[in-house]
Structure formats: structure tokens, C-alpha cells
PDB file of C-alpha atoms and ligand atoms in Angstrom:
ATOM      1  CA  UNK J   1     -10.366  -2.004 -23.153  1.00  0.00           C
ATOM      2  CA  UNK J   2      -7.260  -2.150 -21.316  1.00  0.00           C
ATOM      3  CA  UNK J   3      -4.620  -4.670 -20.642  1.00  0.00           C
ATOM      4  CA  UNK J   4      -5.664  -6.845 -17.488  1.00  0.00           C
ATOM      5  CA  UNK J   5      -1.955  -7.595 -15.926  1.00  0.00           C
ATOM      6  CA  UNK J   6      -1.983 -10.734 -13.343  1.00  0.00           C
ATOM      7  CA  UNK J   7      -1.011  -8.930 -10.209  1.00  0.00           C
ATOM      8  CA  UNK J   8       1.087 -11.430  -8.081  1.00  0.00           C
ATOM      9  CA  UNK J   9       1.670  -9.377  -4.938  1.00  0.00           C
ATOM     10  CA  UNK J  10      -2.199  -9.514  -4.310  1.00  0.00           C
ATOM     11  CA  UNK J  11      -1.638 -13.048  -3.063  1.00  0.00           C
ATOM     12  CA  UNK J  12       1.670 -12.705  -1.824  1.00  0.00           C
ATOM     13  CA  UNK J  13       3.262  -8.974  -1.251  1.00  0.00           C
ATOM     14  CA  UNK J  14       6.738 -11.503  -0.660  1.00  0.00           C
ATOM     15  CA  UNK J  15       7.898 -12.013  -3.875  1.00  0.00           C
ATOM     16  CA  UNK J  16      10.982 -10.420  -4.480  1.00  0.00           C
ATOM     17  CA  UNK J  17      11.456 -11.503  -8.360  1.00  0.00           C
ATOM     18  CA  UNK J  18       9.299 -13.164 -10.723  1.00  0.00           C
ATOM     19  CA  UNK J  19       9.424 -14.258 -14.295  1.00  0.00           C
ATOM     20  CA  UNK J  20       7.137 -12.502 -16.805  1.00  0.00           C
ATOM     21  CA  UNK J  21       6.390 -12.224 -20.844  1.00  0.00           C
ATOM     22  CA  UNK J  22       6.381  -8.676 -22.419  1.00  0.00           C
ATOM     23  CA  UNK J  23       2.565  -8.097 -23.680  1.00  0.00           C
ATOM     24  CA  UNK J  24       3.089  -4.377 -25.146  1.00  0.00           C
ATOM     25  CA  UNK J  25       5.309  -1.765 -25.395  1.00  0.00           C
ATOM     26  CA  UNK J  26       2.912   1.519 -25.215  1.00  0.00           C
ATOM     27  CA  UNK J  27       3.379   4.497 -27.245  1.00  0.00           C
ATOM     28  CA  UNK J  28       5.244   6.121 -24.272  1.00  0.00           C
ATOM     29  CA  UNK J  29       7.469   2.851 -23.636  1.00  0.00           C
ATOM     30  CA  UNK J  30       5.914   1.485 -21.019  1.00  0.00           C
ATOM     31  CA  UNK J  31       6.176  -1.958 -20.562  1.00  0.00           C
ATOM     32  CA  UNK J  32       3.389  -4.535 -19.924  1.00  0.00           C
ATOM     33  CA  UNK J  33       3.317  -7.954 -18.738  1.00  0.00           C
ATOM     34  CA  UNK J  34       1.310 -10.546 -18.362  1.00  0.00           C
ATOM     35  CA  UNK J  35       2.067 -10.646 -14.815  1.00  0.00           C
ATOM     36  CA  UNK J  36       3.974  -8.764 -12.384  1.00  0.00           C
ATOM     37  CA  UNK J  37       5.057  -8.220  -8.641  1.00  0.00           C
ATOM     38  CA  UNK J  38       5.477  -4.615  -8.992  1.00  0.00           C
ATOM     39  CA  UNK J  39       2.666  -2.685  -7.202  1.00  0.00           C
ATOM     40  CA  UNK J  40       1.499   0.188  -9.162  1.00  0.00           C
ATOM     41  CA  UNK J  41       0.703   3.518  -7.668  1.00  0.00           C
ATOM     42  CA  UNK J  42      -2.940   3.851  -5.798  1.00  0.00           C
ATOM     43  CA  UNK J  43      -4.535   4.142  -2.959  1.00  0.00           C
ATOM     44  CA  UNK J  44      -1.202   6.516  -1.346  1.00  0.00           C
ATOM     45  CA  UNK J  45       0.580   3.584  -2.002  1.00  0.00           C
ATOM     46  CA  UNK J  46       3.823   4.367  -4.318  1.00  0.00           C
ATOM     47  CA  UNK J  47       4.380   1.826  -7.102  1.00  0.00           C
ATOM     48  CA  UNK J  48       7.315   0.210  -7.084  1.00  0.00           C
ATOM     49  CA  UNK J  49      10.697   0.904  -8.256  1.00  0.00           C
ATOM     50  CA  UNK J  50      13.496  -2.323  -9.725  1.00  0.00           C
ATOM     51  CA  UNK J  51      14.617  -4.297 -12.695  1.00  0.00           C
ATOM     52  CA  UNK J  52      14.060  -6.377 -14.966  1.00  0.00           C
ATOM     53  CA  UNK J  53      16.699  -9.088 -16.542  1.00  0.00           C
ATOM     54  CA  UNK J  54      16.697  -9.997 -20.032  1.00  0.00           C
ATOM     55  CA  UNK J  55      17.975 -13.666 -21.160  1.00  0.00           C
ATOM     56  CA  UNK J  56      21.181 -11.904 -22.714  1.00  0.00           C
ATOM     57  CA  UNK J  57      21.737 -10.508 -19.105  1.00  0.00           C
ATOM     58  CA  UNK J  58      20.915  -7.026 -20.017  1.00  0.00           C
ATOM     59  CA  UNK J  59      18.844  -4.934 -17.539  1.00  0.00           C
ATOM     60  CA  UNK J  60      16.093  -2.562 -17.663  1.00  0.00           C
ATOM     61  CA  UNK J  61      16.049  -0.299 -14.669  1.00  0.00           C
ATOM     62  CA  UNK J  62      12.083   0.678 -13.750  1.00  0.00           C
ATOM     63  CA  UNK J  63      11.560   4.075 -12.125  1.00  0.00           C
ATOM     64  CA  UNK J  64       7.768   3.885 -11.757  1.00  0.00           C
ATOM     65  CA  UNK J  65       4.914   1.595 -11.939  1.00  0.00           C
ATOM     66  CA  UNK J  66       1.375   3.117 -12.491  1.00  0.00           C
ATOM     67  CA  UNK J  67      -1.966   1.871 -13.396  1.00  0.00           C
ATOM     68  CA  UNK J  68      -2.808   2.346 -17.578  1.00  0.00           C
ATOM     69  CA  UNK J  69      -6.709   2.424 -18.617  1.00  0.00           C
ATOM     70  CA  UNK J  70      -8.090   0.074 -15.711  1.00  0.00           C
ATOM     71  CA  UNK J  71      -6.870  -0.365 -12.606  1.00  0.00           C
ATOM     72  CA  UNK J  72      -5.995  -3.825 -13.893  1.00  0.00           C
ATOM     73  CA  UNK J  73      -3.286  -2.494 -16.589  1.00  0.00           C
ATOM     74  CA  UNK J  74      -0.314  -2.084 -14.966  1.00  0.00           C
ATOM     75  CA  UNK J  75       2.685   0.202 -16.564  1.00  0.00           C
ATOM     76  CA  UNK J  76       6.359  -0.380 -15.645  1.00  0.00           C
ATOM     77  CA  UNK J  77       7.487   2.737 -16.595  1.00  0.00           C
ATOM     78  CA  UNK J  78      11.710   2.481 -17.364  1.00  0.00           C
ATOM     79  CA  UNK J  79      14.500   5.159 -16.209  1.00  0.00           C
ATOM     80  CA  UNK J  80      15.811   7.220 -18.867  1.00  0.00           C
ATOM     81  CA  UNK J  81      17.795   5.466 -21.637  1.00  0.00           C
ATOM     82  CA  UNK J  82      17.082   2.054 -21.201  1.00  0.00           C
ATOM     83  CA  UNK J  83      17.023  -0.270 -24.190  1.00  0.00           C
ATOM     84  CA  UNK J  84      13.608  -1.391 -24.295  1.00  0.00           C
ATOM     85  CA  UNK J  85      12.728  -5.061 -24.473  1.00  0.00           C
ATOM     86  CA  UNK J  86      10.589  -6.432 -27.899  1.00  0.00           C
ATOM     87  CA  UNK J  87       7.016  -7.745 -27.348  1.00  0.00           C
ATOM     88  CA  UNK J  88       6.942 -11.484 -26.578  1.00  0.00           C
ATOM     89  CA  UNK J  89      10.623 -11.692 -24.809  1.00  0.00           C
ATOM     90  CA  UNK J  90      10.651 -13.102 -21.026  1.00  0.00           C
ATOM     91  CA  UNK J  91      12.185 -11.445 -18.065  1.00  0.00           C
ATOM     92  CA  UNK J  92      13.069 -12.364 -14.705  1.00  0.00           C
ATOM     93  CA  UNK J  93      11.441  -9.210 -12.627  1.00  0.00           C
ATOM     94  CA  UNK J  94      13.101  -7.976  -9.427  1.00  0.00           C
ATOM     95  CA  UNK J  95      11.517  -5.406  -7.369  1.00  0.00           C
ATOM     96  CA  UNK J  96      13.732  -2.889  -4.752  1.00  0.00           C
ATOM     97  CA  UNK J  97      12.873  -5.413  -1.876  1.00  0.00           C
ATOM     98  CA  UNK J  98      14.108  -2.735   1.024  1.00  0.00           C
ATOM     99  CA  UNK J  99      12.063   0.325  -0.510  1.00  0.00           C
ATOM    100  CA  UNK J 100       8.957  -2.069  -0.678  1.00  0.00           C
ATOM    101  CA  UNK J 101       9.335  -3.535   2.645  1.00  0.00           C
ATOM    102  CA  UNK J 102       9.940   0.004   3.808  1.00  0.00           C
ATOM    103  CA  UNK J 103       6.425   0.640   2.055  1.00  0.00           C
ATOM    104  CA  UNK J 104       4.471  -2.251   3.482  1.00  0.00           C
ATOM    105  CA  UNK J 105       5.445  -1.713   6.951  1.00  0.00           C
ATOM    106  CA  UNK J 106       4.647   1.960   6.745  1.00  0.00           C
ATOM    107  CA  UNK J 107       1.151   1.290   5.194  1.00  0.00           C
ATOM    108  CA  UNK J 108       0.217  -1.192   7.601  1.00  0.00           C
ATOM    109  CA  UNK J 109       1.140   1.220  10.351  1.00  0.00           C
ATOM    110  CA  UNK J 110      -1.330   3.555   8.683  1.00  0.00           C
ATOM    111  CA  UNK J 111      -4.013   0.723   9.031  1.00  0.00           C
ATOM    112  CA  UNK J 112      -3.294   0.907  13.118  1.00  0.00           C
ATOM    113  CA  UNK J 113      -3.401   4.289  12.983  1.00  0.00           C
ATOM    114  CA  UNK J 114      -6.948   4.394  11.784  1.00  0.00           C
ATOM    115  CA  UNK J 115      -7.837   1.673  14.522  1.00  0.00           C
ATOM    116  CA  UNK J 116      -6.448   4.197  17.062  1.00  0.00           C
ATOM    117  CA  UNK J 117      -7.859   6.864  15.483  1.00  0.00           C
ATOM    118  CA  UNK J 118     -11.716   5.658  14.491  1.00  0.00           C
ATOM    119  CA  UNK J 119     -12.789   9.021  12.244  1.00  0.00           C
ATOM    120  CA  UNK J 120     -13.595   9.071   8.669  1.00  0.00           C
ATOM    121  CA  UNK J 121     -10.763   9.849   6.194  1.00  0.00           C
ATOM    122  CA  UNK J 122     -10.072  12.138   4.295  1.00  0.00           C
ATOM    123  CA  UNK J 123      -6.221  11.304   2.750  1.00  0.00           C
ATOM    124  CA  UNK J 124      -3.460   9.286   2.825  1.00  0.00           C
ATOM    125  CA  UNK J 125      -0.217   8.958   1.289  1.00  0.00           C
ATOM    126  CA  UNK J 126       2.538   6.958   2.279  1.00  0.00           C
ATOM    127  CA  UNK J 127       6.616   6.985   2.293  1.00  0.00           C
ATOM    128  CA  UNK J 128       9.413   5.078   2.861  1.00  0.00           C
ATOM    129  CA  UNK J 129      10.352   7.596   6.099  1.00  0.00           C
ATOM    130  CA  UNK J 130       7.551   9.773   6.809  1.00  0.00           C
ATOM    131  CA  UNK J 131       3.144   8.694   5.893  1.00  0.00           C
ATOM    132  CA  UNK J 132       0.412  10.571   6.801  1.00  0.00           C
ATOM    133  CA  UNK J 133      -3.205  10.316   7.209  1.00  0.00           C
ATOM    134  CA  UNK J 134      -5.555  12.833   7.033  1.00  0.00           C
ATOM    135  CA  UNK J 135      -8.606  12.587   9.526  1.00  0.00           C
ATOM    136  CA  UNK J 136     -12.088  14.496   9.437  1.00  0.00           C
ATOM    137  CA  UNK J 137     -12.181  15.563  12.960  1.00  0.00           C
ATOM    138  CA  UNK J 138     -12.844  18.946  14.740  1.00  0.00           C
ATOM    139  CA  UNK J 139     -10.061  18.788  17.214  1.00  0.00           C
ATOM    140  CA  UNK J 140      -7.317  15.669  17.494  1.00  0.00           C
ATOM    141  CA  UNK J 141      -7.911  15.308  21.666  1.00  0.00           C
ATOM    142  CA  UNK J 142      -5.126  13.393  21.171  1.00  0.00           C
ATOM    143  CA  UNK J 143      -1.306  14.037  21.928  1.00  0.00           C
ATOM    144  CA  UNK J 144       1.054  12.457  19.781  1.00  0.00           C
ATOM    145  CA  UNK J 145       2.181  10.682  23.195  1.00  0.00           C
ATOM    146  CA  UNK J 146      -0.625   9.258  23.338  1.00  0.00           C
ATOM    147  CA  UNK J 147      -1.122   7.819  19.733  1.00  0.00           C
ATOM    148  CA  UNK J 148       2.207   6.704  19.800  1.00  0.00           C
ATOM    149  CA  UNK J 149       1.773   4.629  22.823  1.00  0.00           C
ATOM    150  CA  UNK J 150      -1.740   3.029  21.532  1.00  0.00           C
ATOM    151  CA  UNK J 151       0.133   2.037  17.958  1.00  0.00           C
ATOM    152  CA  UNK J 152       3.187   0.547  19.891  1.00  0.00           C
ATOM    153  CA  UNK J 153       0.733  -1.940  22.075  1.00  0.00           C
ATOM    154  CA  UNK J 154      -1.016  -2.833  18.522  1.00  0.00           C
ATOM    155  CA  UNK J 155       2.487  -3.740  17.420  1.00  0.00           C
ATOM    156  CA  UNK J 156       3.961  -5.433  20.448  1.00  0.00           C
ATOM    157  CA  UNK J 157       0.825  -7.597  20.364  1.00  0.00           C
ATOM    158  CA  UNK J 158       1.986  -9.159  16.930  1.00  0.00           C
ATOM    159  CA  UNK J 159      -1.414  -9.332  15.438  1.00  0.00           C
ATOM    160  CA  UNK J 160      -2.366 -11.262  12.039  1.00  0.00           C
ATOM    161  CA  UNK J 161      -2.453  -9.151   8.910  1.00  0.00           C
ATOM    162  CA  UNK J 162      -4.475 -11.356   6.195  1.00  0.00           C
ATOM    163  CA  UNK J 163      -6.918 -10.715   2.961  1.00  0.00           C
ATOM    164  CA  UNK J 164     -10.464 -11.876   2.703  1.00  0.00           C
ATOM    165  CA  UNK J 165     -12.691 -11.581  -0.095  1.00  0.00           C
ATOM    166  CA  UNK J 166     -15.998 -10.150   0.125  1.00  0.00           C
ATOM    167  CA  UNK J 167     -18.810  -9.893  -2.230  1.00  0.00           C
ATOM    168  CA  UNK J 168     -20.583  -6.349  -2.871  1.00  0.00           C
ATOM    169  CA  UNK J 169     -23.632  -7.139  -0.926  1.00  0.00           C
ATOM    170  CA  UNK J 170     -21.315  -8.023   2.225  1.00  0.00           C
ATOM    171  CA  UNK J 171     -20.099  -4.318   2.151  1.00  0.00           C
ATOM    172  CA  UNK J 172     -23.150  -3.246   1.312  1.00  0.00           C
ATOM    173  CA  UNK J 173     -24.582  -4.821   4.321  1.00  0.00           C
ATOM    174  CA  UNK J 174     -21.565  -3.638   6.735  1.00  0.00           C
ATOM    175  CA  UNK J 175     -21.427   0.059   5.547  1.00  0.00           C
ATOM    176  CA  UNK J 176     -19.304   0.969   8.375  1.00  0.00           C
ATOM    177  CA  UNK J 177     -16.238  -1.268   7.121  1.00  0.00           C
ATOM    178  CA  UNK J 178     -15.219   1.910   5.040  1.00  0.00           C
ATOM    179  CA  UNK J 179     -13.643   4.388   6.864  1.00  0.00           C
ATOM    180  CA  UNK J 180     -12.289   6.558   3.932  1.00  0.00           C
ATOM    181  CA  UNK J 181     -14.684   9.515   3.334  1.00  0.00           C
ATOM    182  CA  UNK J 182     -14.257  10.232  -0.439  1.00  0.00           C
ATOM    183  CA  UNK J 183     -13.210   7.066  -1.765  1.00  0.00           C
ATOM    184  CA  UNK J 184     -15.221   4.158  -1.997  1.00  0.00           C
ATOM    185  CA  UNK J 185     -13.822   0.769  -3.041  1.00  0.00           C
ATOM    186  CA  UNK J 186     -14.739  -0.040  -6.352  1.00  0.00           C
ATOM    187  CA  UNK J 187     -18.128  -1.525  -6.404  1.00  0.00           C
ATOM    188  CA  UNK J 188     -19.598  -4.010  -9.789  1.00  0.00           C
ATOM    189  CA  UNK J 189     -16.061  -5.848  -9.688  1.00  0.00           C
ATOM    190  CA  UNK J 190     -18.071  -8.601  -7.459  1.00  0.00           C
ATOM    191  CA  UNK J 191     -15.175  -9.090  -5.027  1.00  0.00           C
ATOM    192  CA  UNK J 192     -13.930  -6.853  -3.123  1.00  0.00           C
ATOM    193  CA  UNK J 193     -10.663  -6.810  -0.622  1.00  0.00           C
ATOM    194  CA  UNK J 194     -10.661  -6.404   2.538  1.00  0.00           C
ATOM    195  CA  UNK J 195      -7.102  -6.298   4.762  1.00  0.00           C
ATOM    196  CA  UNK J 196      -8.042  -8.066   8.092  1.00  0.00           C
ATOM    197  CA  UNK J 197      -6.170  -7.423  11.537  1.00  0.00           C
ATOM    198  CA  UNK J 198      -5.865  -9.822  14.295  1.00  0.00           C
ATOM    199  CA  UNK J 199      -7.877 -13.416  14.686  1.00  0.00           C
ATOM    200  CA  UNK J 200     -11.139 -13.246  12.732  1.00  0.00           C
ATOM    201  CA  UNK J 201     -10.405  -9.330  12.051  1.00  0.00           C
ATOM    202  CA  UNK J 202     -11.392  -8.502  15.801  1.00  0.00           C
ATOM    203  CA  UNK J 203      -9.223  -5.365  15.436  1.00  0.00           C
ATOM    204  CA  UNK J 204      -9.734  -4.286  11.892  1.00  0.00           C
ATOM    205  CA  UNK J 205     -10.778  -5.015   8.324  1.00  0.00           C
ATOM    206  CA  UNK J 206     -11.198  -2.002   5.863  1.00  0.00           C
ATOM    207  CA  UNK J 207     -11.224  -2.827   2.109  1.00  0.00           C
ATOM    208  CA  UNK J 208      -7.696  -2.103   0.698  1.00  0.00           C
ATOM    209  CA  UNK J 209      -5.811  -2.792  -2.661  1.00  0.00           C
ATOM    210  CA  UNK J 210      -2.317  -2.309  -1.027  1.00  0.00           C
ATOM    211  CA  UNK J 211       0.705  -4.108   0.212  1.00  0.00           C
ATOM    212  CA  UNK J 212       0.867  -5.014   3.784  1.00  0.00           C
ATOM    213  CA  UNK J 213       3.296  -7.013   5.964  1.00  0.00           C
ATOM    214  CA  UNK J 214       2.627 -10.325   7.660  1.00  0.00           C
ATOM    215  CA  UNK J 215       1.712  -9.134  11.270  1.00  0.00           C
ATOM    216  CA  UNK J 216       1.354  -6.446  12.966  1.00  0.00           C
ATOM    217  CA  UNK J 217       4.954  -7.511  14.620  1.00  0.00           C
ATOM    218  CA  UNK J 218       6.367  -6.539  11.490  1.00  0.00           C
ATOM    219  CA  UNK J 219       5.739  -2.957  11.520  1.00  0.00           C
ATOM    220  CA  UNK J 220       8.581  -2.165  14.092  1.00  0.00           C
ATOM    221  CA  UNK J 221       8.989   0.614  15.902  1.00  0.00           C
ATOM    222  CA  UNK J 222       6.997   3.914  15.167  1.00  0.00           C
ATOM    223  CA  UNK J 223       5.625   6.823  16.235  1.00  0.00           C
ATOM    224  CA  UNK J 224       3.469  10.194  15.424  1.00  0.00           C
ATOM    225  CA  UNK J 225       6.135  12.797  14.648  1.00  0.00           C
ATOM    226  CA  UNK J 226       3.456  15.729  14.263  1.00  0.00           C
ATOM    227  CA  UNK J 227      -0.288  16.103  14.479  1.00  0.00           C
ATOM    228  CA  UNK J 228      -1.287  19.398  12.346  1.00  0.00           C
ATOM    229  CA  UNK J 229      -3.976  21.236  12.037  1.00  0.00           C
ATOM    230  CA  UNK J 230      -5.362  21.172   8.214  1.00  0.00           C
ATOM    231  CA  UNK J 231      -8.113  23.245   8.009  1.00  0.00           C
ATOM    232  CA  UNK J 232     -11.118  23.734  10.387  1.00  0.00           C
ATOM    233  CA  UNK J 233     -12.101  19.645  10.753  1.00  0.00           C
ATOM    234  CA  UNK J 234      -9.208  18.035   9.233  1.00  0.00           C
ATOM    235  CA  UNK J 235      -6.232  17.144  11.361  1.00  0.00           C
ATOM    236  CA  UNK J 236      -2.861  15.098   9.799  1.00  0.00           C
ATOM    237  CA  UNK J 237      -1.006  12.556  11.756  1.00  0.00           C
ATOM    238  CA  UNK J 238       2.488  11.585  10.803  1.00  0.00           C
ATOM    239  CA  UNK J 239       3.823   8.688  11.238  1.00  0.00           C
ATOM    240  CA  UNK J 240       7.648   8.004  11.124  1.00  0.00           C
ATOM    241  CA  UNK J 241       9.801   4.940  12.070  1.00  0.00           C
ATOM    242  CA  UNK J 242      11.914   4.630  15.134  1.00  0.00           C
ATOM    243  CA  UNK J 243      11.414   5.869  18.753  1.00  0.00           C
ATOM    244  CA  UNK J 244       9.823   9.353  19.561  1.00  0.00           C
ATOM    245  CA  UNK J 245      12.748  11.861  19.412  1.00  0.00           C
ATOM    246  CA  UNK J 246      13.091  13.160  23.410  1.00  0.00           C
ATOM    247  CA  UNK J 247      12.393  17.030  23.576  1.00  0.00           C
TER     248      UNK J 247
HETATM  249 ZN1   ZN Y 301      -3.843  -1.172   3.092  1.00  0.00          ZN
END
């Protein structure tokens, strides 16, 4: 049975720091807490990177954050050479707010991406300057033009981004609200997540573990920098930040 760490950013991706006790050190010395605002590593989503404080004033710079035993044990794991903190000690937590932010914005524009692009995936994995989604489809039809300009009206129309709860037999009911072809959300927990877009999720809801910014607003300027070809029915869309580059 592993350590079940209260994960704060599930209610609130905001926080920037946080106080915490030390639960365990684990044999590798990685730290647990009994609660924490660093995301760990899942769904394409990196974990988080930042620092903790001790009462003395010392830090403890965190390189990683990854999931232990359960999804619901969460590892900080430190940079090289830090003096490790002793079980029971508290620490004010501080996450690298601009990589995170970075990270939120670029997974929710992977969200619109899917509502522009409706096909099942098959991947994901997102960056602070370049994400990608991998899509089961034949042949894209689209140009990158064209994607571009669909995800910049989703943006410009500042839609909600919110959480709901579901129970099993809700997604059970409304198959289609998983659009991810070889992972299912875990099913038995009796809740699941879903991450809605726009008033009473009339643009999207897909069930999602990640951290996502406020509105669709948020997301800022982006576009597809490359669709390639991966395979005979997959196809990858990039998406980066900014405006599309002119030719
Ligand atoms: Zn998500």
C-alpha cells in the first residue's frame, strides 16, 4: 500500500507555494508529504520542478516529481546533493511558477486541439515550447493553416476551463467522452475527472488528471508548427507558442 499524498493543485492548479509535513524519506531519497502542489509526471504532463524551504532557511532544490506505488503517492525527487530534510519537519513548498504556467497553457491548448481535431488518440506529451498529439487518422486533410486558425478562434473566444466530477456509471453511460485510444481513465476509483470547456462543457469535457489554465483566454497565442506523418494512420500535430513563422 502506498502513500496517498493530498494533491492540492487538483482543486486549484494556482498555488504557487504551500506548506507541507515530511511523511517519508524513501530508500532512494525521495521525499513525501502529506500534501503537495507539485504535479507529478502522467498523462504527458511533466511533473514539476522547485523548492522547498526549511524553518532554518535552508533549501532543497526538486528536479522531478513522479508518482510512487499508486498514482496517489507522489515523489519529490531532489537535485543532486541536497541535504535531505528528517521525517516529521515542515516546509514551505514553492513550485517553478513560469515552467508550470508554461505547462498548463500548453496542455490546455492540447485539449483545443483535440476539439479541432475530433479522432481518437493515440499520444501525447507536452513541453514548455513545443507539445504534440498523436492522432489515429489515415490522412490529416488538414493544413496546419487551417488548425491554427480553428485553435486561435477557440482562444479568442475566452472559454471556461473547469473540473466536474463524475461517477463511473456516468462514463460508462457517455462512452464517447474518451477520446484517447489506449488509455482509459482509471475506472473502480468511483469519481472520475473530467476537464470541461466552455458554459456547461458545450465545447469539450474529456476525463483528465492534469493542470489546466483558467480559460481558454489564457492559452495565448499558438499555432501547429508541423503536422507529420507517423506511420500509415497516425499523424502528429505540434503545437508551439507564438504566431505562425511566415514562409
Ligand atoms: Zn488535461
Amino acid at each position: 500500500m502506498g502513500h496517498r499524498t493530498e494533491a492540492l493543485f487538483r482543486d486549484d492548479a494556482y498555488l504557487k507555494t504551500a506548506e507541507a509535513q515530511v511523511v517519508a524519506i524513501n530508500d532512494r531519497g525521495g521525499i513525501l508529504l502529506d500534501r503537495t502542489i507539485f504535479y507529478a509526471t502522467s498523462g504527458g504532463q511533466p511533473g514539476d520542478t522547485g523548492m522547498f524551504e526549511r524553518a532554518d532557511g535552508g533549501r532543497v532544490a526538486i528536479a522531478a516529481t513522479i508518482t510512487g506505488e499508486t498514482k496517489d503517492e507522489i515523489i519529490h525527487v531532489p537535485a543532486p546533493e541536497q541535504a535531505l530534510p528528517a521525517v516529521g519537519e515542515k516546509l514551505r513548498l514553492a513550485v517553478d511558477w513560469e515552467r508550470r504556467y508554461l505547462l498548463m497553457r500548453m496542455h490546455s491548448a492540447c485539449h483545443l486541439l483535440t476539439v479541432v481535431c475530433p479522432f481518437p488518440i493515440t499520444g501525447a506529451a507536452v513541453a514548455e515550447d513545443d507539445s504534440r498529439v498523436d492522432f489515429d487518422i489515415p490522412d490529416a486533410g488538414f493544413t496546419k493553416e487551417d488548425v491554427t486558425a480553428r485553435l486561435m478562434e477557440l482562444v479568442r473566444a475566452d472559454h471556461a476551463i473547469f473540473t466536474r466530477l463524475i461517477t463511473d456509471e456516468e462514463l460508462a453511460a457517455n462512452p464517447s467522452l474518451v477520446k484517447s485510444k489506449n488509455v482509459r481513465p482509471p475506472v473502480s476509483t468511483g469519481k472520475i475527472r473530467l476537464v470541461c470547456i466552455g458554459e456547461n462543457a458545450s465545447v469539450d469535457s474529456q476525463p483528465c488528471g492534469g493542470t489546466h489554465v483558467r480559460s481558454t483566454g489564457e492559452v495565448g497565442e499558438i499555432h501547429i508548427g508541423k503536422i507529420e506523418k507517423k506511420g500509415r494512420e497516425n499523424r502528429r500535430f505540434r503545437i508551439r507558442f507564438g504566431p505562425m513563422p511566415a514562409n
